[in-house]
């Protein structure tokens, strides 16, 4: 096992952070095909299905908080809606790493989370909807037919935390509140659809659990295992590429705090931490370690060590993204995330993938 070094102090007030990132050599291995169905079954029953149920429950709570706010607008009920939004973001961030299956049908993923909004198109649509009352955005039945950018978490965040959101604490914010309630109801609808799709006995869950020549998705165990490995690798890549590098690529002077996900609500690092914890949970609960030969099983524990370290550091970063760049100690933590998120990808793709005789097919495009 690699000898772990420590990051030198970058300032007098910064605690040492371990440098985990280093190039990893692919490990040659073979897949234990007998274990694949049980691993896939645990991924479905112990991670995916509970994850979507949790998201749906939090969407229901979000809708309730919005209804309470609309019925009795005040600073207190607005705080309640803010807290419900943070819980909803965390629930989604844990399960959003699964970017395969029913969530891709009917653009469900984008309906829940349209990000990144590179040209600000979605933001403009939400602002336009708020500028001029439109009853079609205050009902879930009509809202669901609108642009995907107007009906998910990004839109709800702007309703609750964007320009003029303070009016929600008064009767002046009635229309804005109704729009937010419709978004929450739409998220509950989408969560219920995803839960139903994964709960169906003859649906996608059955395909995950029973790879074989008659399976519409996975013709053999290797294809099924590669799908699960791909979920993990691409989740790690998204954390680095669309969550961290979206606003910070290593030069604080060129940082773009307002490009960070959930920056308005202060949920950027709560979401990133939940992404990482979701990845760790899927790796652990699925029991992918069982697909490795006994001599290669330390790959999973070393990978989890890197992910756990990333989660610990991410959870310790200030919620205000802009304020992070005023503190050298906080910047050092961002640098840690940037460096070691790449190491996590390599360990999953090369070490875990190589250990079971597979690779997720991910190609590193940034060249660093």
XYZ file of C-alpha atoms in Angstrom:
368
model
C 0.000 0.000 0.000
C 1.258 3.436 -0.810
C 3.036 5.422 1.796
C 0.859 8.472 2.540
C 2.618 11.795 2.821
C 1.278 14.990 4.296
C 0.593 18.330 2.725
C 2.986 21.028 3.913
C 1.532 23.923 5.857
C 0.356 26.579 3.449
C -0.219 29.116 6.190
C 0.403 29.384 9.903
C -3.248 28.712 10.634
C -3.759 25.748 8.304
C -3.844 22.245 9.739
C -1.913 19.634 7.731
C -3.937 17.884 5.038
C -2.725 14.560 3.638
C -1.675 14.547 0.018
C -3.321 11.443 -1.333
C -3.140 12.035 -5.064
C -0.625 10.087 -7.080
C -0.585 8.214 -10.347
C -1.849 4.662 -10.022
C -0.830 1.740 -12.186
C -3.655 -0.422 -13.544
C -4.085 -3.704 -11.729
C -4.749 -6.743 -13.863
C -7.556 -8.882 -12.494
C -10.500 -11.063 -13.345
C -14.197 -10.635 -12.660
C -15.930 -13.050 -10.282
C -19.066 -13.391 -12.417
C -20.872 -15.515 -9.831
C -20.968 -12.583 -7.416
C -22.213 -9.995 -9.930
C -26.000 -10.542 -9.551
C -25.860 -10.155 -5.763
C -23.703 -7.020 -6.058
C -26.124 -5.490 -8.552
C -29.077 -6.465 -6.350
C -27.574 -4.691 -3.343
C -26.833 -1.622 -5.452
C -30.505 -1.484 -6.383
C -32.153 -2.477 -3.095
C -29.761 -0.859 -0.615
C -28.735 2.310 -2.456
C -30.737 3.289 -5.542
C -34.264 2.581 -4.341
C -33.744 4.060 -0.846
C -32.027 7.068 -2.462
C -34.968 7.926 -4.664
C -37.412 7.345 -1.805
C -35.425 9.725 0.384
C -35.407 12.348 -2.353
C -39.170 11.998 -2.814
C -39.768 12.320 0.925
C -37.689 15.492 1.065
C -39.542 16.894 -1.960
C -42.808 16.245 -0.107
C -41.401 18.062 2.935
C -40.295 20.906 0.660
C -43.792 21.242 -0.744
C -45.198 21.332 2.778
C -42.717 24.032 3.815
C -43.685 26.126 0.781
C -47.380 25.751 1.534
C -46.746 26.837 5.121
C -44.753 29.833 3.891
C -47.458 30.847 1.422
C -50.189 30.508 4.034
C -48.354 32.432 6.754
C -45.471 34.437 5.273
C -42.887 35.447 7.865
C -39.175 35.349 8.535
C -39.710 32.140 10.499
C -41.623 30.267 7.791
C -39.120 31.476 5.190
C -36.329 30.003 7.314
C -38.289 26.765 7.386
C -38.429 26.728 3.585
C -34.693 27.484 3.408
C -33.922 24.551 5.699
C -36.180 22.239 3.710
C -34.372 23.258 0.532
C -30.987 22.348 2.036
C -32.303 18.930 3.042
C -33.735 18.414 -0.435
C -30.436 19.343 -2.082
C -28.574 16.890 0.141
C -31.021 14.063 -0.612
C -30.759 14.645 -4.352
C -26.978 15.042 -4.275
C -26.547 11.577 -2.783
C -28.591 9.835 -5.481
C -27.800 12.074 -8.457
C -24.584 10.107 -8.981
C -26.766 7.440 -10.645
C -26.979 8.942 -14.125
C -28.327 5.845 -15.824
C -31.739 4.249 -16.180
C -35.132 5.938 -15.693
C -33.643 9.270 -14.612
C -32.518 9.770 -18.214
C -36.001 9.117 -19.630
C -38.117 12.167 -20.484
C -35.232 14.433 -19.410
C -35.996 13.722 -15.750
C -32.450 14.477 -14.659
C -32.466 17.930 -16.281
C -35.966 18.606 -14.951
C -34.672 17.999 -11.434
C -31.316 19.704 -11.908
C -30.464 21.841 -14.927
C -26.768 22.497 -14.337
C -24.483 23.919 -15.488
C -26.494 26.689 -17.119
C -23.557 27.858 -19.201
C -25.310 30.685 -21.030
C -27.641 31.683 -18.219
C -30.642 30.718 -20.342
C -32.454 28.993 -17.506
C -31.838 31.866 -15.105
C -33.329 34.332 -17.584
C -36.414 32.163 -17.987
C -36.943 31.987 -14.220
C -36.419 35.734 -13.837
C -38.903 36.387 -16.620
C -41.473 34.129 -14.952
C -41.068 36.046 -11.695
C -41.170 39.473 -13.337
C -44.665 39.025 -14.754
C -47.287 36.846 -13.058
C -48.134 33.778 -15.107
C -50.585 31.241 -13.746
C -49.050 28.471 -15.871
C -46.009 28.345 -13.563
C -48.085 28.106 -10.381
C -49.577 24.690 -11.214
C -47.528 21.522 -11.528
C -49.743 20.329 -14.384
C -48.726 23.262 -16.580
C -45.253 23.837 -15.139
C -44.106 20.349 -16.148
C -44.588 21.304 -19.787
C -42.297 24.315 -19.530
C -38.545 24.496 -20.094
C -36.664 22.016 -17.920
C -34.702 24.939 -16.441
C -37.870 26.402 -14.935
C -39.047 23.395 -12.955
C -36.206 22.048 -10.821
C -33.774 22.746 -8.014
C -32.025 25.637 -9.753
C -35.289 27.472 -10.294
C -36.420 26.776 -6.724
C -33.124 28.069 -5.367
C -33.593 31.371 -7.197
C -37.174 31.633 -5.940
C -35.993 31.149 -2.351
C -32.620 32.916 -2.406
C -32.421 35.064 -5.538
C -33.115 38.749 -6.140
C -36.203 39.970 -4.218
C -36.608 36.639 -2.408
C -37.043 38.575 0.838
C -40.581 39.391 -0.333
C -41.484 35.780 0.443
C -41.644 36.754 4.104
C -44.529 39.150 3.280
C -47.806 39.029 1.389
C -46.010 40.757 -1.486
C -44.314 37.464 -2.316
C -47.536 35.480 -2.820
C -47.092 34.763 -6.533
C -43.406 33.945 -6.080
C -44.331 31.536 -3.300
C -46.953 29.811 -5.451
C -44.348 29.292 -8.176
C -41.987 27.764 -5.615
C -44.735 25.472 -4.366
C -45.392 24.254 -7.910
C -41.684 23.514 -8.382
C -41.618 21.502 -5.148
C -44.716 19.581 -6.263
C -43.061 18.875 -9.608
C -39.954 17.540 -7.871
C -42.164 15.282 -5.754
C -43.846 14.051 -8.961
C -40.509 13.263 -10.571
C -39.265 11.520 -7.443
C -42.411 9.401 -7.316
C -41.963 8.416 -10.962
C -38.370 7.367 -10.335
C -39.331 5.417 -7.229
C -42.096 3.619 -9.136
C -39.763 2.809 -12.032
C -37.163 1.205 -9.760
C -39.814 -0.567 -7.643
C -41.512 -2.223 -10.623
C -40.823 -5.987 -10.290
C -40.308 -6.510 -14.023
C -38.586 -3.202 -14.775
C -35.087 -1.795 -14.622
C -34.360 -3.315 -11.201
C -34.893 -6.824 -12.578
C -32.588 -6.054 -15.493
C -29.842 -4.935 -13.104
C -30.209 -8.057 -10.975
C -30.350 -10.703 -13.693
C -27.783 -10.111 -16.451
C -27.926 -12.686 -19.228
C -28.522 -13.299 -22.937
C -32.252 -12.475 -22.674
C -31.688 -9.322 -20.641
C -32.573 -6.128 -22.574
C -29.796 -4.147 -20.861
C -26.947 -6.476 -19.861
C -26.159 -9.535 -21.945
C -23.715 -10.883 -19.372
C -22.242 -10.229 -15.940
C -19.339 -8.204 -17.310
C -21.699 -5.665 -18.911
C -23.644 -5.300 -15.669
C -20.510 -4.859 -13.558
C -19.143 -2.330 -16.025
C -22.355 -0.293 -15.710
C -21.955 -0.123 -11.950
C -18.267 0.718 -12.232
C -19.161 3.402 -14.766
C -21.622 4.990 -12.328
C -18.818 5.334 -9.780
C -16.171 6.615 -12.208
C -18.399 9.131 -13.904
C -19.727 10.310 -10.541
C -16.161 11.033 -9.435
C -15.489 12.802 -12.723
C -18.597 14.964 -12.357
C -17.564 15.978 -8.842
C -14.251 17.224 -10.216
C -15.356 18.633 -13.570
C -18.840 20.074 -12.954
C -18.708 20.747 -9.230
C -15.166 21.924 -8.431
C -13.629 23.010 -11.725
C -16.885 24.723 -12.642
C -15.745 27.626 -10.453
C -12.132 26.887 -9.472
C -9.291 25.414 -11.503
C -6.371 26.163 -9.206
C -5.867 29.923 -9.558
C -7.772 31.925 -6.908
C -7.479 35.066 -9.024
C -9.463 33.389 -11.782
C -12.066 31.815 -9.519
C -15.733 32.262 -10.437
C -17.714 31.794 -7.195
C -21.027 32.544 -8.880
C -20.513 29.646 -11.245
C -20.603 27.193 -8.331
C -23.659 25.024 -7.922
C -26.104 26.263 -5.226
C -23.932 29.307 -4.424
C -26.963 31.473 -3.654
C -28.213 29.189 -0.895
C -24.802 28.307 0.537
C -25.255 24.624 -0.304
C -22.282 24.217 -2.657
C -20.099 22.154 -0.357
C -23.005 20.423 1.337
C -23.947 19.125 -2.113
C -20.381 18.130 -3.042
C -19.995 16.325 0.265
C -23.264 14.468 -0.342
C -22.059 13.516 -3.846
C -18.925 11.993 -2.337
C -20.842 10.279 0.459
C -23.250 8.854 -2.088
C -20.333 7.421 -4.035
C -18.860 5.914 -0.868
C -22.223 4.474 0.115
C -22.776 2.849 -3.288
C -19.287 1.339 -3.298
C -19.794 -0.046 0.208
C -23.422 -1.194 0.196
C -23.155 -2.895 -3.197
C -20.257 -5.000 -1.918
C -18.142 -4.479 -5.028
C -15.184 -5.658 -2.988
C -16.566 -9.197 -3.495
C -15.824 -8.951 -7.229
C -12.105 -8.706 -6.496
C -9.672 -11.491 -5.792
C -8.562 -11.685 -2.161
C -5.152 -10.226 -2.993
C -6.691 -7.147 -4.646
C -9.331 -6.228 -2.084
C -7.244 -3.502 -0.452
C -8.078 -1.443 -3.563
C -11.540 -0.767 -2.144
C -10.332 0.336 1.288
C -7.685 2.632 -0.197
C -10.256 4.127 -2.571
C -12.652 4.697 0.301
C -9.836 6.358 2.269
C -9.385 8.907 -0.515
C -13.141 9.496 -0.805
C -13.535 9.818 2.959
C -10.719 12.370 3.087
C -12.349 14.370 0.281
C -15.672 14.292 2.125
C -14.079 15.431 5.384
C -12.345 18.376 3.749
C -15.369 19.373 1.660
C -17.602 19.400 4.729
C -15.157 21.769 6.428
C -15.281 24.518 3.769
C -17.278 27.700 4.353
C -20.782 27.789 2.824
C -20.165 31.224 1.272
C -18.151 30.372 -1.853
C -16.949 33.936 -2.403
C -15.660 34.122 1.184
C -13.586 30.982 0.629
C -11.219 32.925 -1.624
C -10.481 35.439 1.130
C -8.920 32.763 3.356
C -5.673 30.939 2.431
C -6.623 27.992 4.640
C -9.914 27.573 2.789
C -8.192 27.859 -0.593
C -5.803 25.102 0.475
C -8.786 22.856 1.132
C -10.102 23.587 -2.348
C -6.694 22.691 -3.756
C -6.893 19.422 -1.847
C -10.261 18.662 -3.428
C -8.977 19.526 -6.878
C -5.881 17.346 -6.571
C -7.391 14.329 -4.899
C -10.643 14.213 -6.853
C -8.483 13.187 -9.816
C -6.835 10.531 -7.686
C -10.272 9.170 -6.817
C -11.128 8.823 -10.521
C -7.866 7.008 -11.191
C -8.327 4.612 -8.288
C -11.850 3.729 -9.368
C -11.128 3.410 -13.074
C -7.625 1.928 -12.994
C -7.316 0.109 -9.670
C -10.882 -1.081 -9.062
C -11.675 -1.487 -12.757
C -8.375 -3.234 -13.414
C -8.802 -5.415 -10.352
C -12.019 -6.877 -11.706
C -10.732 -7.037 -15.261
C -12.810 -4.092 -16.445
C -12.462 -0.391 -17.189
C -15.261 2.131 -17.183
C -14.147 3.561 -20.502
C -13.458 6.992 -19.091
C -10.806 9.015 -20.856
C -9.057 11.856 -19.102
C -9.461 14.900 -21.295
C -7.870 17.582 -19.135
C -4.388 16.187 -19.599
C -3.081 17.162 -16.149
